[in-house]
Coordinates of C-alpha atoms in Angstrom, one line a residue:
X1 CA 42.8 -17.1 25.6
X2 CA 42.3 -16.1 22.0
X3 CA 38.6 -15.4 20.7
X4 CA 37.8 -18.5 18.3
X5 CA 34.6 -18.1 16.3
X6 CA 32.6 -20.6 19.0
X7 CA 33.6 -18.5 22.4
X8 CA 32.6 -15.5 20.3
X9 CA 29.2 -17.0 19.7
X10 CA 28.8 -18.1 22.9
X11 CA 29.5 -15.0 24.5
X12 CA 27.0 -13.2 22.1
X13 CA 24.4 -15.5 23.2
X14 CA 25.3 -14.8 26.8
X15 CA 24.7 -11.3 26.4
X16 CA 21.3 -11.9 24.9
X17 CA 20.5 -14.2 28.0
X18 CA 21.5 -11.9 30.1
X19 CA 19.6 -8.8 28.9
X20 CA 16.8 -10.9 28.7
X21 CA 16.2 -11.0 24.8
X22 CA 15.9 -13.7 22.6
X23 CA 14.8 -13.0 19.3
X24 CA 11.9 -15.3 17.7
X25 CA 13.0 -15.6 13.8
X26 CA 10.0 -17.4 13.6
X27 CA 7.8 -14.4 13.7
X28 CA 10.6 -12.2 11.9
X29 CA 12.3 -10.9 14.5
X30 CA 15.6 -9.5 12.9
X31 CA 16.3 -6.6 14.5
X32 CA 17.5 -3.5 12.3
X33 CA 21.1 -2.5 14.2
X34 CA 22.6 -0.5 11.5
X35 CA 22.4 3.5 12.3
X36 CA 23.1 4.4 9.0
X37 CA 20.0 2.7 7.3
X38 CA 17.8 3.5 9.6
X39 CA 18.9 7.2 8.8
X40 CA 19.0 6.4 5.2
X41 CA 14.8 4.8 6.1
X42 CA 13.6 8.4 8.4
X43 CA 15.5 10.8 5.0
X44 CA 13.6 8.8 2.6
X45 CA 10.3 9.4 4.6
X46 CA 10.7 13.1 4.7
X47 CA 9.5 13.4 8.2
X48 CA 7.7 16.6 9.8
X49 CA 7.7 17.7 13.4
X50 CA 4.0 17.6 13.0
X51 CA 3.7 13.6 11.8
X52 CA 1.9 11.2 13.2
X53 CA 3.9 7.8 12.4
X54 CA 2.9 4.1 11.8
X55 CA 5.8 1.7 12.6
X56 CA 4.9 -2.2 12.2
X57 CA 7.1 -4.2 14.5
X58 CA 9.6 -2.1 16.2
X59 CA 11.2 -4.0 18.5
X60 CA 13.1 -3.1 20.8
X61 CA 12.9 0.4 19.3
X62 CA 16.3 0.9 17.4
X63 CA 14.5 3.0 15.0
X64 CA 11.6 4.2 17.1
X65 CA 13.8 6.2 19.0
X66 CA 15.3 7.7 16.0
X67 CA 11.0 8.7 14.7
X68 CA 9.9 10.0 18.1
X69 CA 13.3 13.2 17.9
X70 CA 11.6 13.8 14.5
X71 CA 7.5 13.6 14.5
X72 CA 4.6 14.6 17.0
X73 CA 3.8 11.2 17.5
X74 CA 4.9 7.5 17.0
X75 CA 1.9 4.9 17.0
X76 CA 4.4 1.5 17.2
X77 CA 2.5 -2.2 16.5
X78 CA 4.8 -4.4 18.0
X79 CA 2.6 -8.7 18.3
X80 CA 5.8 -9.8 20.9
X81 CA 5.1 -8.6 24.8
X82 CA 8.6 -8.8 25.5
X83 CA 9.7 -6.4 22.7
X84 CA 7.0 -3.8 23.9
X85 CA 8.4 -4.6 27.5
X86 CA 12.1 -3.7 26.2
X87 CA 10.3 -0.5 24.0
X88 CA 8.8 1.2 26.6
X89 CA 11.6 0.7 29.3
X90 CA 14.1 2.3 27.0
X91 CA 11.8 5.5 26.6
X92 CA 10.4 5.4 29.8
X93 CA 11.3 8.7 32.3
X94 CA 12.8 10.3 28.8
X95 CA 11.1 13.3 26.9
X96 CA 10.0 10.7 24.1
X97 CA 7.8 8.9 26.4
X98 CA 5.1 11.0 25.8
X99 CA 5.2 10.4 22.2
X100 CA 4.6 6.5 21.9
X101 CA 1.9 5.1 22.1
X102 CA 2.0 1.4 21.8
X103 CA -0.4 -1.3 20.5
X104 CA 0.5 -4.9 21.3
X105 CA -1.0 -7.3 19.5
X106 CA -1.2 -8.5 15.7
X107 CA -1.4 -5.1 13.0
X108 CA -3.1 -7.8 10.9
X109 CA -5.9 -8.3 13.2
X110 CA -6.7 -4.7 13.2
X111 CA -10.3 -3.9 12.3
X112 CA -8.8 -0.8 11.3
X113 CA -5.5 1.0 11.1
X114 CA -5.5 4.3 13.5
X115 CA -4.5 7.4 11.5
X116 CA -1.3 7.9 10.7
X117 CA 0.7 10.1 8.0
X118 CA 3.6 8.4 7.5
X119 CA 4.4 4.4 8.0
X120 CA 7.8 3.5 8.1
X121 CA 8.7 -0.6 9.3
X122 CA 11.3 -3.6 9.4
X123 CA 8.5 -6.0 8.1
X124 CA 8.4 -9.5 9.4
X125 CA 8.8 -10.6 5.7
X126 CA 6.2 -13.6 5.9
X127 CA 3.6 -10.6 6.2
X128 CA 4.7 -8.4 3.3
X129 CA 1.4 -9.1 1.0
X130 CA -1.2 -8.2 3.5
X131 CA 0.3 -5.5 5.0
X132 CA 1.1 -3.9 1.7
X133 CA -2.6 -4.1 0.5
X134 CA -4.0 -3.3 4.3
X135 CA -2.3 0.2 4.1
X136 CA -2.9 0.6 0.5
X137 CA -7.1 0.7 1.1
X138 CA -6.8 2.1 4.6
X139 CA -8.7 5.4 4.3
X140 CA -7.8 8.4 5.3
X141 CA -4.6 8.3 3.0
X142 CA -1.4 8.6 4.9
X143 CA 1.4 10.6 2.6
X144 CA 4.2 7.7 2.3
X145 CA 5.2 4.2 3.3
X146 CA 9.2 3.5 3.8
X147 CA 9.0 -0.4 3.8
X148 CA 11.5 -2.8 4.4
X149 CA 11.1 -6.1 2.5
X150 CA 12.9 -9.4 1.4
X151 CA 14.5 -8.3 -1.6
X152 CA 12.6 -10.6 -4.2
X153 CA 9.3 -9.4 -3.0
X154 CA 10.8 -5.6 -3.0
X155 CA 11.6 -5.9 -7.0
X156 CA 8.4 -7.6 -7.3
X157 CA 6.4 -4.9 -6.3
X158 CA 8.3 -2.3 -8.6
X159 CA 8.4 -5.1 -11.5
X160 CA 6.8 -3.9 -15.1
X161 CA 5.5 -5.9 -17.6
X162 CA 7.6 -8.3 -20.1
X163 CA 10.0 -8.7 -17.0
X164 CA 10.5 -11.7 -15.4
X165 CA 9.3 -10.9 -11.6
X166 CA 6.2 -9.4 -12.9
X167 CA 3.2 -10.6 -11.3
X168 CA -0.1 -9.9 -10.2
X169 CA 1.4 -8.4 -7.0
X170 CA 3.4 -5.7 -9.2
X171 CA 0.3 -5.2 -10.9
X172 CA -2.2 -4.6 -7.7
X173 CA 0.5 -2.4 -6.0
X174 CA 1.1 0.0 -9.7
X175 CA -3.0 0.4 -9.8
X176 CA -2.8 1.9 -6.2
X177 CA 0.3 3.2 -5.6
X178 CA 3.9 4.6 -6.7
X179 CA 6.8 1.9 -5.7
X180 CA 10.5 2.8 -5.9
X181 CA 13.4 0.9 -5.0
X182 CA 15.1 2.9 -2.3
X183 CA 18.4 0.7 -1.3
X184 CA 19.4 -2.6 -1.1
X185 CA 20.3 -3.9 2.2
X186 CA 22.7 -6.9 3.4
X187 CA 22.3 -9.5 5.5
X188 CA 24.7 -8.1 8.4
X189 CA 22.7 -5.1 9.2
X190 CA 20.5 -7.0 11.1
X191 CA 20.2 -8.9 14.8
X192 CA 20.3 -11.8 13.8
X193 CA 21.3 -11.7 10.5
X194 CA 18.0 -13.2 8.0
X195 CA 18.8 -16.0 5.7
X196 CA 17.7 -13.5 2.5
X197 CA 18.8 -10.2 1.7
X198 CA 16.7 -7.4 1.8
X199 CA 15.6 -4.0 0.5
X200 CA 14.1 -0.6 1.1
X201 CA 10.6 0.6 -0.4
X202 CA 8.9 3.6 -1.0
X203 CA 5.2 3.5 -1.4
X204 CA 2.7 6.6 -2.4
X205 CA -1.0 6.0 -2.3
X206 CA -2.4 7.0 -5.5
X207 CA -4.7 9.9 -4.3
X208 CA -7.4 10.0 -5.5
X209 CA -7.4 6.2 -6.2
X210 CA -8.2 5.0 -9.8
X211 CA -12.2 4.7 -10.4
X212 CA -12.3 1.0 -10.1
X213 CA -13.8 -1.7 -7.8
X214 CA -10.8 -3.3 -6.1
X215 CA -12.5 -6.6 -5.6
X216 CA -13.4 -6.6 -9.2
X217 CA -10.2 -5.4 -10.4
X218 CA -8.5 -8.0 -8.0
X219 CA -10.9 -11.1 -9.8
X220 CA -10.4 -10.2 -13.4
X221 CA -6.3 -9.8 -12.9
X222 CA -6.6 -12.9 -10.8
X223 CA -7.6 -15.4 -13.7
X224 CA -5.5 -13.5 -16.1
X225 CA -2.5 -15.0 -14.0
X226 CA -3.0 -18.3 -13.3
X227 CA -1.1 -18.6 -16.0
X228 CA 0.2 -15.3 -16.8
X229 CA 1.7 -16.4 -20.4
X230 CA -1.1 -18.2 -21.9
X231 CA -3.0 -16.2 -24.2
X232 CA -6.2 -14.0 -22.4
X233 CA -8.5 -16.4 -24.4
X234 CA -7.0 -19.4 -23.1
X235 CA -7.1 -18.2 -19.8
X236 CA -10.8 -17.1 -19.5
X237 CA -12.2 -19.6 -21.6
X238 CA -11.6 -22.8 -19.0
X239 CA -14.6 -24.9 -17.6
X240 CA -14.2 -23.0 -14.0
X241 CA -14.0 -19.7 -14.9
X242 CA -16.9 -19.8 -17.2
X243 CA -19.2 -21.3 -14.7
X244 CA -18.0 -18.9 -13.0
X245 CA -19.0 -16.0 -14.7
X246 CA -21.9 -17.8 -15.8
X247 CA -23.0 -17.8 -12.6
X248 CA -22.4 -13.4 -12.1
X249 CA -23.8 -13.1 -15.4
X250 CA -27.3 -14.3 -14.5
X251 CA -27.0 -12.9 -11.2
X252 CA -26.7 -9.6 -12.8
X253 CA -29.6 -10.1 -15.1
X254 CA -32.3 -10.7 -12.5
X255 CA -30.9 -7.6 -10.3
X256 CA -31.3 -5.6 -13.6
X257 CA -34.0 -7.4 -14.9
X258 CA -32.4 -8.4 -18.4
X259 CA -33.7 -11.4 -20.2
X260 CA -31.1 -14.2 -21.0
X261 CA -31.9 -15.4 -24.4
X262 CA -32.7 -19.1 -25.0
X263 CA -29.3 -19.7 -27.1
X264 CA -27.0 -18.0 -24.8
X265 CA -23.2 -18.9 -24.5
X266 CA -20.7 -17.4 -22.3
X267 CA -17.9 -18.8 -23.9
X268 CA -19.3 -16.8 -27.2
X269 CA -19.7 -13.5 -24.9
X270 CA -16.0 -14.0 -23.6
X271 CA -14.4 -14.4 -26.8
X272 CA -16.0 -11.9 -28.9
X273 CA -15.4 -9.2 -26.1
X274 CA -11.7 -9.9 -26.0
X275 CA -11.7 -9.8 -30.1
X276 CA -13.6 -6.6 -29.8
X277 CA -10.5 -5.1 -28.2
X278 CA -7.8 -6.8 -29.7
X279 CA -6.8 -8.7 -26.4
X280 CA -7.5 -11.9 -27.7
X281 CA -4.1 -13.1 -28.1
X282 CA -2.6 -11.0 -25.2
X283 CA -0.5 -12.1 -22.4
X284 CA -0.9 -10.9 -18.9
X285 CA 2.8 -10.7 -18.4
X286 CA 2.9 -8.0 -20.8
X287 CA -0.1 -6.1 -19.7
X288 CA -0.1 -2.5 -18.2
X289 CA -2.6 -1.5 -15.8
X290 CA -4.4 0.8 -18.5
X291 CA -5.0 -2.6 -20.7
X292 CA -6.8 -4.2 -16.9
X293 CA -8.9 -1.3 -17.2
X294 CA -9.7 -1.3 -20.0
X295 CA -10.6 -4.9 -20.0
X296 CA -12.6 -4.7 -16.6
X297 CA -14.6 -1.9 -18.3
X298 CA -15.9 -4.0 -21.5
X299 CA -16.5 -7.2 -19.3
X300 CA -18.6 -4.9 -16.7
X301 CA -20.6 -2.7 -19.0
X302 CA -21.5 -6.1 -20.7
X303 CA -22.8 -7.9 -17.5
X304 CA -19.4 -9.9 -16.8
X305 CA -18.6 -9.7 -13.4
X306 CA -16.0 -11.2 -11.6
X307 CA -17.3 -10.0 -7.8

């Protein structure tokens, strides 16, 4: 009988039953199944024998396999039983078993990462932003991330200012780290295949870190986009941002013991700082992260705080 697309499917999904696997696409389960990109992944990490490795969600250990004959150690974070089940079984009585040890449970949920040098993971894409800014303040620093991503959030992250994807995301991520765009991937390298396409990442921590308070940092670039091409005026002279920083401001005063004059107006502070610089009529779409600094440093040393 000649194989029509529906006995195909149904003998895929037979195969599945039958191993015991169904993948939850709910939770991002879209299993990486081409050898070549995971190759392409593990070059791009520049792996050492002596390597302790991070891998987020590693199912059923496609490229795990491929870590552990590289690196000292593979530390895999897998949230679904049954994929651990299905990891350990394939390394179990092998060489490699020795070299995984497995956490099940949710990486998000993590007081803390364990140490690691290098992470490398097929992300469940509806975690990208967390897990990007979890490893990007976990201390000690690890030496690289290889990331896989949905591709819109990939050339997010890499996005620079006046571009169209360019967003407070691209901007957190510069401050903290290098990004590069490593390789676009398609649909059909995956089990079963995602409804987006995808690409490759390469994140270094930024070591040492930029002198800044993230949570400030993080406040200030916040407001600025909300509405990322109005002008910086426009944008931190609303009703609910000044209260805001109203609010900070006075805060500030009693812990330093500053006396507010009788006549004072935030809205007067705000404008005249951002004229001071010449940001006044600046967009946040077409701000580096030198200009951020820059105008975290005036607001601070005046007493604006956005913590």
């Amino acid at each position: 009988m000649p194989k029509t697309p529906s006995t195909k499917k149904c003998r895929t999904h037979g195969e599945a039953v039958k191993q015991g696997i169904c993948f939850n696409t709910s939770v991002g389960q879209h299993i990486l199944k081409n050898p070549l990109i995971i190759n392409g992944m593990l070059d791009k990490a520049a792996l050492r024998s002596t390597d302790t490795v991070l891998e987020i969600g590693p199912g059923t250990g496609n490229m795990t396999v491929k870590i552990m004959e590289k690196v000292k150690k593979v530390i895999a974070c897998e949230i679904d039983p049954r994929m651990s089940a299905e990891l350990q079984k394939r390394v179990q009585g092998t060489p490699l078993q020795r070299k995984l040890h497995l956490i099940v449970g949710d990486v998000l949920k993590l007081d803390a990462l364990p140490f690691f040098d290098v992470c490398i993971a097929n992300l469940p894409y509806q975690i990208s932003s967390p897990i990007v800014f979890k490893l990007l303040l976990h201390r000690p620093f690890f030496r690289c991330a290889v990331l896989m991503f949905q591709r819109e959030f990939a050339e997010r992250l890499v996005a620079k200012p006046g571009e169209k994807l360019y967003c407070r995301l691209s901007l957190n991520t510069q401050l903290l780290a290098r990004v590069d765009l490593l390789m676009k991937v398609g649909k059909n390298n995956f089990k079963p295949p995602p409804k987006v396409e995808s690409s490759v990442v390469r994140i270094e921590p930024r070591n040492p870190p930029p002198p800044v308070n993230f949570t400030e940092w993080d406040g200030l670039v916040r407001i600025a986009f909300i509405r990322k091409n109005k002008m910086l005026t426009s944008s931190f002279t609303t009703k609910s941002v000044l209260d805001m920083l109203e609010k900070n401001y006075r805060i500030h005063c009693s812990v330093n013991n500053k006396i507010i004059p009788s006549d004072f107006c935030i809205k007067s502070l705000v404008s005249s700082l951002l004229l001071e610089i010449k940001f006044n009529t600046k967009r946040a779409r077409t701000m580096d992260t030198d200009d951020f600094l820059q105008l975290l440093h005036i607001f601070n040393s005046n007493g604006i705080h956005f913590a």
